[in-house]
Amino acid sequence: MTPVQEERATELGPSLVCGCESPQELIGEAGFSGLEVIDVTARFRRTCSAWLAAMKELGPQLRRELGDEDFEDELDQKESMLTGIDEGLLRRSLIICERR
């Protein structure tokens, strides 16, 4: 990614979305091997979209439980993640490995 894309991904994604270390480095440091990375972005997008729809449908109840500010923050976060996925800046991966 370009620096501009990284900055945008950081704005749209969850915390530490542009971490310094790759999954390969992290699993090696943790004592794992046999890395397999499966892209599950499409499934995650569907899940995130369904979550967002449910939040909007249950808005009044969730606002009472979470408070307006937290509810709006959650909505914004989900909408931002969908935007990041649609812009090709965010993806979700399933990482499978085994302990050495």
Coordinates of C-alpha atoms in Angstrom, one line a residue:
M1 CA 0.0 0.0 0.0
T2 CA 1.1 3.6 -0.6
P3 CA 1.5 5.8 2.5
V4 CA -1.8 7.5 1.6
Q5 CA -3.6 4.2 1.4
E6 CA -2.1 3.1 4.7
E7 CA -3.3 6.3 6.3
R8 CA -6.8 5.8 4.9
A9 CA -6.8 2.1 6.1
T10 CA -5.8 3.3 9.5
E11 CA -8.7 5.7 9.6
L12 CA -11.3 3.1 8.5
G13 CA -10.1 0.0 10.2
P14 CA -9.8 -1.4 13.7
S15 CA -7.0 -0.4 15.9
L16 CA -3.5 -1.6 14.8
V17 CA -4.8 -2.4 11.3
C18 CA -1.5 -1.3 9.8
G19 CA 0.7 -3.2 12.4
C20 CA 4.4 -3.2 11.9
E21 CA 4.9 -6.9 11.7
S22 CA 3.5 -9.4 9.2
P23 CA 1.6 -12.5 10.2
Q24 CA 4.6 -14.5 9.2
E25 CA 6.9 -12.6 11.6
L26 CA 4.4 -12.8 14.4
I27 CA 3.8 -16.5 14.2
G28 CA 7.5 -17.2 14.0
E29 CA 8.1 -15.1 17.1
A30 CA 5.3 -16.9 18.9
G31 CA 6.8 -20.3 18.1
F32 CA 4.5 -21.5 15.4
S33 CA 5.1 -22.7 11.9
G34 CA 3.1 -24.0 8.9
L35 CA 1.4 -20.8 8.1
E36 CA -1.7 -20.9 6.0
V37 CA -3.5 -17.7 5.3
I38 CA -7.1 -17.8 4.1
D39 CA -8.8 -14.6 2.8
V40 CA -12.2 -14.4 4.5
T41 CA -12.9 -10.8 3.6
A42 CA -16.1 -11.5 1.6
R43 CA -17.6 -13.5 4.6
F44 CA -16.5 -10.8 7.0
R45 CA -18.1 -8.1 4.9
R46 CA -21.4 -10.0 4.9
T47 CA -21.1 -10.4 8.7
C48 CA -20.3 -6.7 9.2
S49 CA -23.2 -5.7 7.0
A50 CA -25.6 -7.9 8.8
W51 CA -24.3 -6.6 12.1
L52 CA -24.8 -3.0 11.0
A53 CA -28.4 -3.8 9.8
A54 CA -29.2 -5.4 13.1
M55 CA -27.8 -2.5 15.0
K56 CA -30.0 -0.1 13.0
E57 CA -33.1 -2.3 13.4
L58 CA -32.5 -2.5 17.2
G59 CA -31.3 1.1 17.5
P60 CA -33.7 2.2 20.3
Q61 CA -32.9 -0.7 22.5
L62 CA -29.2 -0.6 21.9
R63 CA -29.1 3.2 22.6
R64 CA -30.7 2.6 25.9
E65 CA -28.2 -0.1 26.8
L66 CA -25.0 1.5 25.3
G67 CA -25.9 5.2 25.4
D68 CA -26.1 7.4 22.4
E69 CA -22.3 8.0 22.1
D70 CA -21.2 4.4 22.2
F71 CA -24.0 3.4 19.9
E72 CA -23.0 6.0 17.3
D73 CA -19.3 5.0 17.7
E74 CA -20.2 1.4 17.0
L75 CA -22.3 2.3 13.9
D76 CA -19.5 4.5 12.6
Q77 CA -16.9 1.8 13.2
K78 CA -18.9 -0.8 11.2
E79 CA -19.7 1.6 8.4
S80 CA -16.0 2.6 8.2
M81 CA -14.9 -1.1 8.0
L82 CA -17.4 -1.7 5.2
T83 CA -16.0 1.4 3.3
G84 CA -12.5 0.2 3.8
I85 CA -13.3 -3.3 2.5
D86 CA -15.2 -1.8 -0.5
E87 CA -12.2 0.5 -1.3
G88 CA -9.9 -2.5 -1.2
L89 CA -7.9 -1.2 1.8
L90 CA -9.1 -3.7 4.5
R91 CA -9.3 -7.4 4.5
R92 CA -9.9 -10.1 7.0
S93 CA -7.7 -13.2 7.1
L94 CA -7.9 -16.5 8.9
I95 CA -4.5 -17.7 9.9
I96 CA -3.8 -21.3 10.5
C97 CA -0.5 -22.6 12.0
E98 CA 0.8 -25.1 14.4
R99 CA 3.1 -25.0 17.4
R100 CA 6.6 -26.1 16.6

